[in-house]
XYZ file of C-alpha atoms in Angstrom:
663
model
C 0.000 0.000 0.000
C 1.261 3.273 -0.984
C 2.198 5.848 1.620
C 0.016 8.959 1.573
C 1.610 12.324 1.861
C -0.444 14.793 3.732
C -0.464 18.370 2.713
C -0.114 21.068 5.326
C 1.343 24.494 5.886
C 4.791 23.108 6.314
C 4.401 21.158 3.184
C 3.404 24.301 1.231
C 6.465 26.198 2.424
C 8.678 23.348 1.473
C 7.097 23.178 -1.973
C 7.565 26.937 -2.443
C 11.185 26.673 -1.431
C 11.614 23.864 -3.888
C 10.140 25.986 -6.758
C 12.174 29.057 -5.900
C 15.228 27.004 -5.323
C 14.669 25.366 -8.676
C 14.354 28.748 -10.470
C 17.411 30.028 -8.730
C 19.219 26.925 -9.605
C 18.361 27.371 -13.227
C 19.379 31.043 -13.173
C 22.574 30.294 -11.313
C 23.304 27.527 -13.756
C 22.804 29.890 -16.643
C 24.856 32.588 -14.940
C 27.577 30.041 -14.355
C 27.699 29.522 -18.085
C 28.906 33.140 -18.457
C 32.095 32.144 -16.706
C 32.235 28.659 -18.116
C 32.474 29.920 -21.710
C 34.693 32.977 -21.712
C 33.892 35.301 -24.642
C 35.714 38.413 -25.871
C 32.582 40.514 -25.393
C 31.560 41.721 -21.985
C 28.471 39.928 -20.691
C 26.291 40.617 -17.708
C 22.917 39.379 -16.403
C 20.369 40.246 -13.821
C 17.134 38.791 -12.509
C 13.931 40.713 -12.013
C 13.096 38.487 -9.136
C 16.121 39.116 -7.000
C 17.927 41.961 -8.779
C 21.223 40.107 -8.632
C 23.780 41.167 -11.252
C 26.520 38.973 -12.582
C 29.287 39.966 -14.996
C 31.890 37.942 -16.812
C 35.635 38.726 -16.695
C 35.541 40.417 -20.132
C 32.985 42.907 -18.783
C 35.195 43.718 -15.811
C 38.198 44.106 -18.109
C 36.199 46.462 -20.317
C 34.491 48.780 -17.815
C 36.473 48.045 -14.631
C 33.495 47.001 -12.436
C 32.970 43.631 -10.770
C 29.609 42.041 -9.990
C 30.030 42.900 -6.297
C 30.414 46.616 -7.162
C 27.151 46.657 -9.103
C 24.506 46.008 -6.419
C 21.536 46.633 -8.691
C 20.510 47.860 -12.116
C 19.795 51.283 -10.641
C 23.271 51.351 -9.140
C 24.740 50.400 -12.516
C 22.816 53.193 -14.197
C 24.345 55.774 -11.910
C 27.798 54.379 -12.429
C 27.596 54.007 -16.238
C 25.610 57.193 -16.918
C 26.627 59.909 -14.453
C 24.908 62.584 -16.535
C 21.152 62.644 -15.578
C 19.959 63.361 -19.113
C 22.041 60.606 -20.618
C 20.897 58.261 -17.815
C 17.230 59.032 -18.510
C 17.619 58.173 -22.171
C 19.472 54.984 -21.299
C 16.812 53.930 -18.751
C 14.110 54.261 -21.394
C 16.122 52.028 -23.666
C 16.710 49.449 -20.978
C 13.004 49.482 -20.053
C 12.153 48.276 -23.567
C 14.090 45.088 -22.932
C 11.535 42.374 -22.230
C 8.593 44.265 -23.663
C 9.734 44.515 -27.243
C 11.805 41.396 -27.352
C 15.554 41.200 -27.927
C 17.383 44.462 -28.458
C 20.250 44.361 -30.927
C 23.157 46.759 -31.275
C 22.079 49.695 -29.131
C 24.888 52.283 -29.422
C 25.740 53.747 -26.049
C 28.457 55.847 -24.512
C 29.121 54.766 -20.930
C 31.611 55.843 -18.314
C 34.245 53.314 -17.203
C 35.415 53.037 -13.630
C 38.547 55.117 -14.392
C 36.413 57.870 -15.942
C 37.112 57.002 -19.548
C 34.218 57.362 -21.997
C 33.543 54.121 -23.821
C 31.599 53.750 -27.032
C 29.823 50.380 -26.912
C 27.043 48.483 -28.590
C 24.721 46.509 -26.306
C 22.619 43.516 -27.297
C 19.974 42.289 -24.787
C 18.046 39.027 -24.692
C 15.287 38.224 -22.135
C 15.086 34.584 -21.043
C 11.859 32.790 -19.924
C 12.838 32.517 -16.293
C 13.186 36.300 -15.781
C 16.900 36.400 -16.466
C 18.215 39.118 -18.753
C 21.515 38.549 -20.549
C 23.372 41.371 -22.252
C 26.542 41.543 -24.309
C 28.595 44.722 -24.489
C 31.143 45.254 -27.280
C 33.688 48.088 -27.513
C 33.083 49.843 -30.838
C 35.346 52.856 -30.254
C 37.745 51.763 -32.985
C 34.862 51.240 -35.381
C 33.413 54.660 -34.603
C 36.779 56.313 -34.987
C 37.311 54.469 -38.266
C 33.892 55.614 -39.478
C 34.642 59.171 -38.405
C 38.008 59.031 -40.173
C 36.275 57.665 -43.265
C 33.678 60.421 -43.196
C 36.409 63.024 -42.679
C 38.375 61.530 -45.556
C 35.296 61.602 -47.751
C 34.685 65.220 -46.758
C 38.277 66.135 -47.605
C 38.028 64.301 -50.904
C 34.774 66.085 -51.671
C 36.304 69.476 -50.860
C 39.359 68.613 -52.935
C 37.233 67.630 -55.903
C 35.143 70.789 -55.503
C 38.229 73.025 -55.287
C 40.183 71.300 -58.064
C 40.388 73.541 -61.158
C 40.808 70.516 -63.437
C 37.818 68.521 -64.555
C 37.699 64.952 -63.218
C 35.315 62.238 -64.375
C 35.284 58.491 -63.885
C 33.540 56.201 -66.340
C 32.666 52.541 -66.317
C 32.508 51.061 -69.786
C 32.107 54.495 -71.339
C 29.386 55.813 -68.975
C 30.162 58.528 -66.430
C 29.858 57.341 -62.824
C 31.559 60.303 -61.134
C 32.220 63.966 -62.003
C 33.528 66.933 -60.046
C 32.118 70.482 -60.232
C 34.966 71.708 -62.485
C 34.021 69.145 -65.124
C 30.447 70.426 -65.097
C 31.571 74.070 -65.278
C 33.850 73.444 -68.249
C 31.026 72.082 -70.383
C 28.508 74.634 -69.097
C 26.377 72.417 -66.846
C 25.096 73.684 -63.516
C 25.618 70.487 -61.506
C 28.013 67.583 -61.797
C 25.140 65.190 -61.040
C 23.782 65.921 -64.528
C 26.859 64.218 -65.996
C 26.263 60.909 -64.218
C 25.169 58.243 -66.681
C 26.149 60.278 -69.743
C 28.359 58.681 -72.428
C 31.971 59.758 -71.996
C 31.958 61.180 -75.570
C 28.823 63.263 -75.001
C 30.751 66.565 -74.809
C 33.716 65.601 -77.020
C 34.091 67.526 -80.283
C 33.071 65.386 -83.297
C 36.589 65.717 -84.713
C 38.012 64.008 -81.602
C 35.407 61.318 -80.890
C 37.136 58.587 -82.892
C 40.379 59.305 -81.029
C 38.602 59.201 -77.657
C 36.875 55.935 -78.545
C 40.239 54.344 -79.378
C 41.716 55.563 -76.092
C 38.757 54.178 -74.102
C 39.194 50.803 -75.795
C 42.917 50.908 -75.160
C 42.635 51.619 -71.445
C 39.998 48.899 -71.013
C 42.022 46.261 -72.840
C 45.611 47.161 -72.028
C 45.003 48.481 -68.485
C 47.719 51.131 -68.692
C 47.937 54.856 -68.085
C 47.481 56.932 -71.239
C 49.784 59.794 -72.126
C 48.345 63.340 -72.036
C 46.993 64.541 -75.378
C 45.253 67.629 -76.706
C 41.562 67.281 -77.471
C 38.665 69.594 -78.118
C 35.391 69.532 -76.181
C 32.038 71.144 -76.906
C 30.075 73.022 -74.250
C 26.313 72.756 -73.901
C 25.880 75.806 -76.147
C 28.217 74.403 -78.806
C 31.305 76.458 -77.996
C 34.561 74.529 -78.642
C 37.221 74.509 -75.911
C 40.777 73.203 -76.123
C 41.686 70.770 -73.347
C 44.567 68.553 -72.312
C 43.409 65.073 -71.270
C 45.079 62.210 -69.434
C 43.476 58.941 -68.336
C 44.283 56.006 -66.118
C 42.543 52.960 -64.693
C 41.833 52.809 -60.938
C 40.168 50.305 -58.612
C 37.155 51.342 -56.536
C 35.584 48.795 -54.147
C 37.151 45.940 -56.077
C 35.838 47.263 -59.394
C 38.048 48.886 -62.044
C 36.955 52.173 -63.612
C 38.669 54.715 -65.859
C 39.504 58.110 -64.386
C 39.918 61.033 -66.814
C 41.496 64.363 -65.836
C 41.247 67.315 -68.224
C 42.131 71.004 -68.064
C 41.222 73.996 -70.195
C 44.369 75.045 -72.086
C 42.798 77.747 -74.245
C 44.508 80.555 -72.336
C 47.815 78.712 -72.395
C 47.550 78.169 -76.142
C 46.831 81.867 -76.637
C 49.885 82.803 -74.566
C 52.018 80.303 -76.473
C 50.774 81.707 -79.769
C 51.569 85.254 -78.672
C 54.972 84.153 -77.386
C 55.742 82.413 -80.681
C 54.669 85.523 -82.582
C 56.981 87.683 -80.469
C 59.839 85.199 -80.866
C 59.282 84.973 -84.619
C 59.187 88.760 -84.809
C 62.432 88.999 -82.825
C 64.069 86.329 -84.997
C 62.911 88.067 -88.136
C 64.185 91.389 -86.831
C 67.551 89.805 -86.027
C 67.678 88.169 -89.442
C 66.831 91.456 -91.137
C 69.464 93.207 -89.055
C 72.104 90.736 -90.193
C 71.019 91.034 -93.816
C 70.948 94.819 -93.503
C 74.515 94.815 -92.209
C 75.489 92.668 -95.173
C 73.693 94.988 -97.589
C 75.317 98.021 -95.977
C 78.764 96.487 -96.270
C 78.185 95.585 -99.913
C 76.848 99.086 -100.622
C 79.897 100.656 -98.976
C 82.324 98.710 -101.136
C 80.105 99.292 -104.164
C 80.136 103.034 -103.530
C 83.922 103.038 -103.404
C 84.004 101.378 -106.822
C 81.383 103.759 -108.177
C 83.372 106.712 -106.870
C 86.226 105.643 -109.137
C 83.953 105.033 -112.123
C 81.944 108.239 -111.811
C 84.912 110.365 -110.820
C 87.065 109.260 -113.748
C 84.115 109.552 -116.128
C 83.389 113.085 -114.970
C 87.061 114.038 -115.181
C 87.215 112.625 -118.700
C 84.178 114.658 -119.707
C 85.872 117.767 -118.331
C 88.869 117.258 -120.605
C 88.926 119.630 -123.598
C 88.590 118.164 -127.064
C 86.706 115.013 -126.159
C 85.376 113.543 -129.418
C 81.570 113.626 -129.670
C 81.288 109.843 -129.964
C 83.479 109.354 -126.895
C 81.459 111.954 -125.004
C 78.267 110.048 -125.729
C 79.847 106.842 -124.442
C 81.175 108.560 -121.339
C 77.773 110.093 -120.610
C 76.165 106.637 -120.983
C 78.689 105.228 -118.510
C 77.868 108.083 -116.147
C 74.115 107.431 -116.373
C 74.505 103.712 -115.730
C 76.880 104.355 -112.836
C 74.412 106.794 -111.279
C 71.647 104.179 -111.545
C 74.015 101.812 -109.790
C 74.505 104.522 -107.175
C 70.734 104.653 -106.673
C 70.803 100.895 -106.061
C 73.559 101.334 -103.484
C 71.498 104.083 -101.828
C 68.554 101.692 -101.503
C 70.856 99.039 -100.107
C 72.062 101.498 -97.484
C 68.511 102.522 -96.698
C 67.979 98.897 -95.659
C 70.324 99.461 -92.724
C 68.244 102.363 -91.406
C 71.436 104.323 -91.161
C 70.301 107.915 -91.012
C 67.760 110.551 -91.890
C 69.497 112.929 -94.296
C 67.432 116.024 -93.548
C 64.372 115.876 -91.309
C 61.782 118.664 -91.363
C 58.226 118.868 -89.994
C 56.221 117.263 -92.799
C 52.533 117.155 -93.780
C 52.179 113.477 -94.684
C 48.838 113.823 -96.486
C 50.170 116.722 -98.578
C 53.216 114.654 -99.575
C 50.961 111.794 -100.703
C 48.703 114.103 -102.680
C 51.613 115.861 -104.387
C 52.883 112.495 -105.653
C 49.528 111.532 -107.183
C 50.462 112.380 -110.794
C 53.751 110.466 -110.540
C 52.068 107.439 -108.978
C 49.329 107.372 -111.616
C 51.891 107.679 -114.399
C 53.791 104.614 -113.190
C 50.726 102.452 -112.444
C 49.116 100.378 -115.225
C 45.776 101.558 -116.601
C 44.076 98.509 -115.112
C 44.986 99.654 -111.594
C 42.849 102.247 -109.779
C 44.371 104.505 -107.124
C 42.029 105.505 -104.314
C 42.875 107.972 -101.530
C 41.547 108.213 -97.969
C 43.554 111.123 -96.582
C 43.098 113.003 -93.319
C 43.913 116.725 -93.550
C 43.861 117.476 -89.819
C 46.921 115.420 -88.937
C 49.889 116.678 -86.911
C 53.273 116.889 -88.592
C 55.984 114.251 -88.616
C 59.732 114.929 -88.531
C 60.871 113.206 -91.701
C 63.171 113.422 -94.675
C 61.016 114.435 -97.645
C 63.046 112.510 -100.214
C 63.057 109.344 -98.129
C 59.321 109.578 -97.461
C 58.714 109.897 -101.188
C 60.811 106.791 -101.667
C 58.771 104.947 -99.031
C 55.465 105.783 -100.730
C 56.790 105.071 -104.221
C 58.213 101.701 -103.174
C 54.999 100.673 -101.408
C 52.826 101.613 -104.394
C 55.228 99.907 -106.792
C 55.131 96.765 -104.677
C 51.317 96.833 -104.630
C 51.187 97.498 -108.374
C 53.430 94.547 -109.145
C 51.128 92.350 -107.069
C 48.294 93.305 -109.456
C 50.176 92.769 -112.711
C 48.000 91.031 -115.301
C 44.731 91.842 -113.540
C 42.572 94.796 -112.704
C 42.768 95.949 -109.141
C 42.600 98.772 -106.678
C 45.239 100.345 -104.478
C 44.064 102.384 -101.504
C 46.375 104.904 -99.830
C 45.357 106.134 -96.384
C 46.703 108.543 -93.814
C 45.426 108.654 -90.254
C 46.588 108.912 -86.671
C 46.662 106.131 -84.112
C 47.942 105.246 -80.671
C 50.033 102.086 -80.399
C 51.021 100.376 -77.160
C 53.804 97.958 -76.389
C 51.771 94.896 -77.419
C 50.909 96.439 -80.800
C 54.529 97.409 -81.456
C 55.739 93.911 -80.599
C 53.732 92.624 -83.564
C 55.565 95.052 -85.847
C 59.067 95.426 -87.217
C 60.796 98.453 -85.763
C 64.031 99.871 -84.476
C 65.163 100.130 -80.877
C 63.889 103.702 -80.599
C 60.211 102.948 -81.309
C 58.225 103.560 -78.126
C 54.496 103.349 -77.300
C 52.593 106.502 -78.139
C 50.908 108.444 -80.910
C 51.900 107.726 -84.516
C 51.013 108.998 -87.961
C 49.931 106.060 -90.086
C 50.481 105.601 -93.811
C 48.671 102.573 -95.242
C 48.954 101.156 -98.752
C 46.455 98.378 -99.420
C 45.850 96.317 -102.553
C 43.178 93.769 -103.377
C 45.601 91.414 -105.087
C 46.257 87.734 -104.425
C 47.931 88.342 -101.060
C 50.796 86.398 -99.513
C 51.088 83.166 -97.612
C 52.744 83.076 -94.180
C 56.144 82.023 -95.547
C 56.265 84.861 -98.085
C 54.957 87.379 -95.566
C 57.703 86.461 -93.092
C 60.400 87.219 -95.680
C 58.823 90.250 -97.357
C 61.313 92.721 -95.847
C 64.462 90.698 -96.442
C 66.974 92.359 -98.761
C 67.171 90.705 -102.189
C 64.077 88.581 -101.540
C 61.516 88.775 -104.347
C 58.699 86.605 -105.652
C 59.207 88.031 -109.149
C 61.734 86.889 -111.710
C 62.850 90.440 -112.292
C 63.629 93.088 -109.706
C 66.188 93.530 -107.001
C 64.081 92.705 -103.945
C 65.070 95.930 -102.156
C 61.798 97.873 -102.225
C 60.269 96.804 -98.916
C 63.701 96.295 -97.352
C 64.552 99.947 -98.113
C 61.161 101.023 -96.729
C 61.874 99.196 -93.475
C 65.320 100.778 -93.185
C 63.958 104.282 -93.705
C 61.111 103.726 -91.240
C 63.527 102.462 -88.618
C 65.744 105.497 -89.148
C 62.682 107.669 -88.431
C 62.033 105.803 -85.120
C 58.909 104.269 -86.635
C 57.465 100.800 -87.143
C 55.981 98.809 -89.988
C 53.484 95.963 -90.196
C 52.081 93.749 -92.964
C 48.626 92.184 -92.981
C 48.096 89.707 -95.789
C 46.328 86.451 -96.544
C 46.130 84.475 -99.738
C 43.128 85.639 -101.722
C 42.532 88.691 -99.497
C 45.102 91.221 -100.613
C 47.879 92.935 -98.698
C 48.016 95.954 -96.400
C 51.332 97.553 -95.446
C 51.092 99.896 -92.462
C 53.850 102.426 -91.756
C 53.806 104.202 -88.354
C 55.823 107.385 -87.818
C 56.041 109.310 -84.512
C 54.290 112.666 -84.527
C 55.818 116.049 -83.729
C 54.321 119.216 -82.280
C 56.191 121.437 -84.767
C 54.026 122.788 -87.651
C 54.767 121.311 -91.059
C 56.921 123.235 -93.529
C 56.629 123.611 -97.279
C 59.552 122.079 -99.110
C 60.732 123.090 -102.551
C 61.944 120.546 -105.035
C 65.693 120.044 -105.160
C 67.369 122.244 -107.770
C 70.385 121.629 -109.922
C 73.785 121.184 -108.401
C 75.459 124.529 -107.656
C 78.565 125.358 -109.573
C 81.547 125.604 -107.234
C 83.268 128.947 -107.087
C 86.911 128.953 -108.110
C 89.541 128.537 -105.453
C 91.061 131.988 -104.877
C 94.545 130.641 -104.378
C 96.415 127.351 -104.296
C 95.685 125.453 -101.087
C 97.008 122.199 -99.653
C 94.518 119.431 -98.834
C 95.317 116.162 -97.050
C 93.212 113.373 -98.638
C 92.964 110.170 -96.556
C 91.350 107.035 -98.040
C 92.356 103.366 -98.064
C 90.840 102.846 -101.541
C 93.487 103.910 -104.079
C 90.882 104.471 -106.831
C 88.899 106.856 -104.644
C 92.108 108.541 -103.516
C 93.242 109.094 -107.113
C 89.854 110.413 -108.267
C 89.522 112.803 -105.294
C 93.038 114.081 -105.824
C 92.433 114.617 -109.555
C 89.168 116.490 -108.915
C 90.749 118.720 -106.272
C 93.740 119.428 -108.465
C 91.364 120.316 -111.285
C 89.722 122.779 -108.887
C 93.112 124.346 -108.117
C 94.034 122.573 -104.875
C 97.287 120.825 -104.095
C 96.906 117.349 -102.603
C 98.810 115.241 -100.066
C 97.597 111.588 -100.192
C 97.488 109.109 -97.295
C 96.114 105.554 -97.324
C 95.912 104.871 -93.573
C 95.575 106.593 -90.222
C 99.218 106.597 -89.012
C 100.420 107.990 -92.357
C 97.749 110.672 -92.216
C 98.832 111.758 -88.722
C 102.492 111.843 -89.713
C 101.687 113.962 -92.767
C 99.464 116.256 -90.692
C 102.159 116.814 -88.065
C 104.802 117.489 -90.729
C 102.708 119.894 -92.879
C 100.183 121.244 -90.383
C 100.930 124.909 -91.062
C 100.338 124.495 -94.824
C 97.072 122.526 -94.680
C 93.788 124.263 -95.379
C 91.560 121.162 -95.016
C 91.521 117.376 -94.555
C 89.290 115.051 -96.609
C 89.030 112.071 -94.229
C 87.565 108.621 -94.909
C 85.258 107.576 -92.061
C 86.214 103.880 -92.180
C 89.918 103.139 -92.216
C 91.604 99.834 -91.368
C 93.431 99.724 -88.071
C 93.240 103.325 -86.931
C 89.698 104.527 -87.621
C 88.922 107.882 -89.243
C 87.326 109.075 -85.998
C 90.585 108.362 -84.159
C 92.490 110.428 -86.716
C 89.940 113.237 -86.314
C 90.410 113.284 -82.536
C 94.220 113.577 -82.907
C 93.859 116.421 -85.417
C 91.324 118.287 -83.298
C 93.506 117.927 -80.221
C 96.486 119.461 -82.043
C 94.636 122.037 -84.188
C 90.925 122.536 -83.398
C 90.574 125.167 -86.152
C 91.646 122.975 -89.052
C 88.610 122.134 -91.228
C 87.790 118.438 -91.772
C 85.376 116.848 -94.257
C 84.296 113.277 -93.526
C 83.859 111.050 -96.572
C 82.335 107.562 -96.612
C 80.271 105.058 -98.498
C 78.176 104.709 -95.321
C 75.644 107.306 -94.165
C 76.663 109.364 -91.107
C 76.073 107.675 -87.754
C 75.565 108.750 -84.171
C 79.242 108.153 -83.389
C 80.297 110.826 -85.893
C 77.774 113.298 -84.495
C 78.939 112.594 -80.937
C 82.579 113.010 -81.934
C 82.296 116.298 -83.811
C 79.985 117.761 -81.160
C 78.310 121.113 -81.874
C 80.786 121.982 -84.620
C 79.381 121.707 -88.146
C 81.410 119.146 -90.096
C 80.485 118.423 -93.749
C 79.840 114.773 -94.544
C 80.438 113.736 -98.161
C 78.740 110.567 -99.439
C 80.406 108.255 -101.940
C 80.131 108.172 -104.879
C 80.528 111.947 -105.115
C 80.517 114.309 -108.054
C 83.041 116.994 -108.740
C 80.651 119.737 -107.602
C 79.807 117.819 -104.412
C 83.463 117.404 -103.448
C 84.545 120.965 -104.164
C 81.412 122.362 -102.533
C 81.992 120.337 -99.341
C 85.570 121.613 -99.045
C 84.437 125.166 -99.735
C 81.801 124.859 -96.971
C 84.359 123.533 -94.495
C 86.993 126.156 -95.296
C 84.608 129.101 -95.270
C 83.058 127.900 -92.024
C 86.414 127.826 -90.218
């Protein structure tokens, strides 16, 4: 028979203790598991029934508190959240545990025992027996990494926004990234509008095939592409010149093509201007070298012509010259003088000097030459004038300015040979700055300011760039006949007048030559045409002249002419001989005819020795070169005649007479 167990108060208490003891046993068993399976995350648990808190070693290592130091959840709240507001927020979060189910990854900032702030994520799980288990993981490194990533992204974004170069990335030819500069360059308000566009959307049609090949190349060969020049089109169709480079990069394990491009329009303009200035400087240097060559040739040529003309003139002065011989001699003289004109043009190329400058009315000079210009132009060519009559004067040599105009019109006329055409001659005034002058050919003395402008324009076939660059070179000509000195002489004369010259010409659009001459405040003067050569007056008595020249032909001709005029002559072929003769016969000399350019001891050196010993002795400089600044500086305020080779009998005797009478 089975034994019956009677129920009673004692029995109820025992049963209750057994239930509670069983629950506690289960909780304690579960809590024991926290220590039995050590985990890297901090874990803690508490029971609603008894409020006991248990923590594992990882929790203590993380926050510094043991289970004995945390008497209750409320106590823990005060320890972990000393700030009341933060604690209130945390308590609301903790209160949701058990009512809303498990809580995963609650970010919290708690205070450790040593006062350090800790960024943690807490995951809570309620168990059926009233036990709550939480894990706490330190996420400070993660948060700092995220913050660093966000800061890096912000810096990258600012960098891309501030970068003046356009940057786009494309995947398979479609844009996946663009910076603001890329949008600005093509005229779009936002870089987002570029996303998804084909990479060739804003590439100029002329460059699209090239870009397509480069895209294929970078996708297949996976190498950086060298920078090249391309042309883009903006939204409104405006072309822009850009320099583009591309490379392949990896983003999140995926390879995309990054393209960097910059607007080089301004740089190309600067390079073009720099090349123009360099070409102008090179052309000026080339012309200077050629001008020096032409001047040297003209000098030697003038020495030869002095012998030819001088002997011819002396022969014509001989009594009893047969008529037939006289005709031949006169023909020789005419040809030699034409050769002298050629030498004069060659020397004009050098820009040596202005023979006689006076205030000149440029429009009046042009108008006065109208009949001559029309007589030399073919009937198929029309001359048209656009002259200003209110222009200031220009200090210029009348004869040289006539030569400038005649050469320019002749050059324009020859460009129209075989066809009808029109030549327009203009005068005006203009202001030219440094940039404008740098595009012109000019001498060192041309400065920014106000200039009188003489323009000669034709509607002929024009010139290509190569011809235009050589137009002012001596002896350069596009015609089979001619000497190629017309424009070269014009340039030399303009340089001598401190002016500048410019040519505008294109094939099929004619040519315009622009001459700029500095203005003067002095009123213009009327000039009379040159008369015939004055006849020299006879020498009143025999006088002794020292003639110094290294060219024996010139020396012989000068001596013969002076002896014909009644002078006695002492010859010298170099500087030392001239000084010795001067020192030996100083008291007898009435004048010295002195070559400007002597080998070894220069004519200016001889002049200084003579002036030092006898400042009153007249000297006449003689040269195949025009006078230069060095002569003017040497002679100072004293008037010293300057005789150009080849000279005529009347010129030579007149120069000596001027020097002697001016003593």
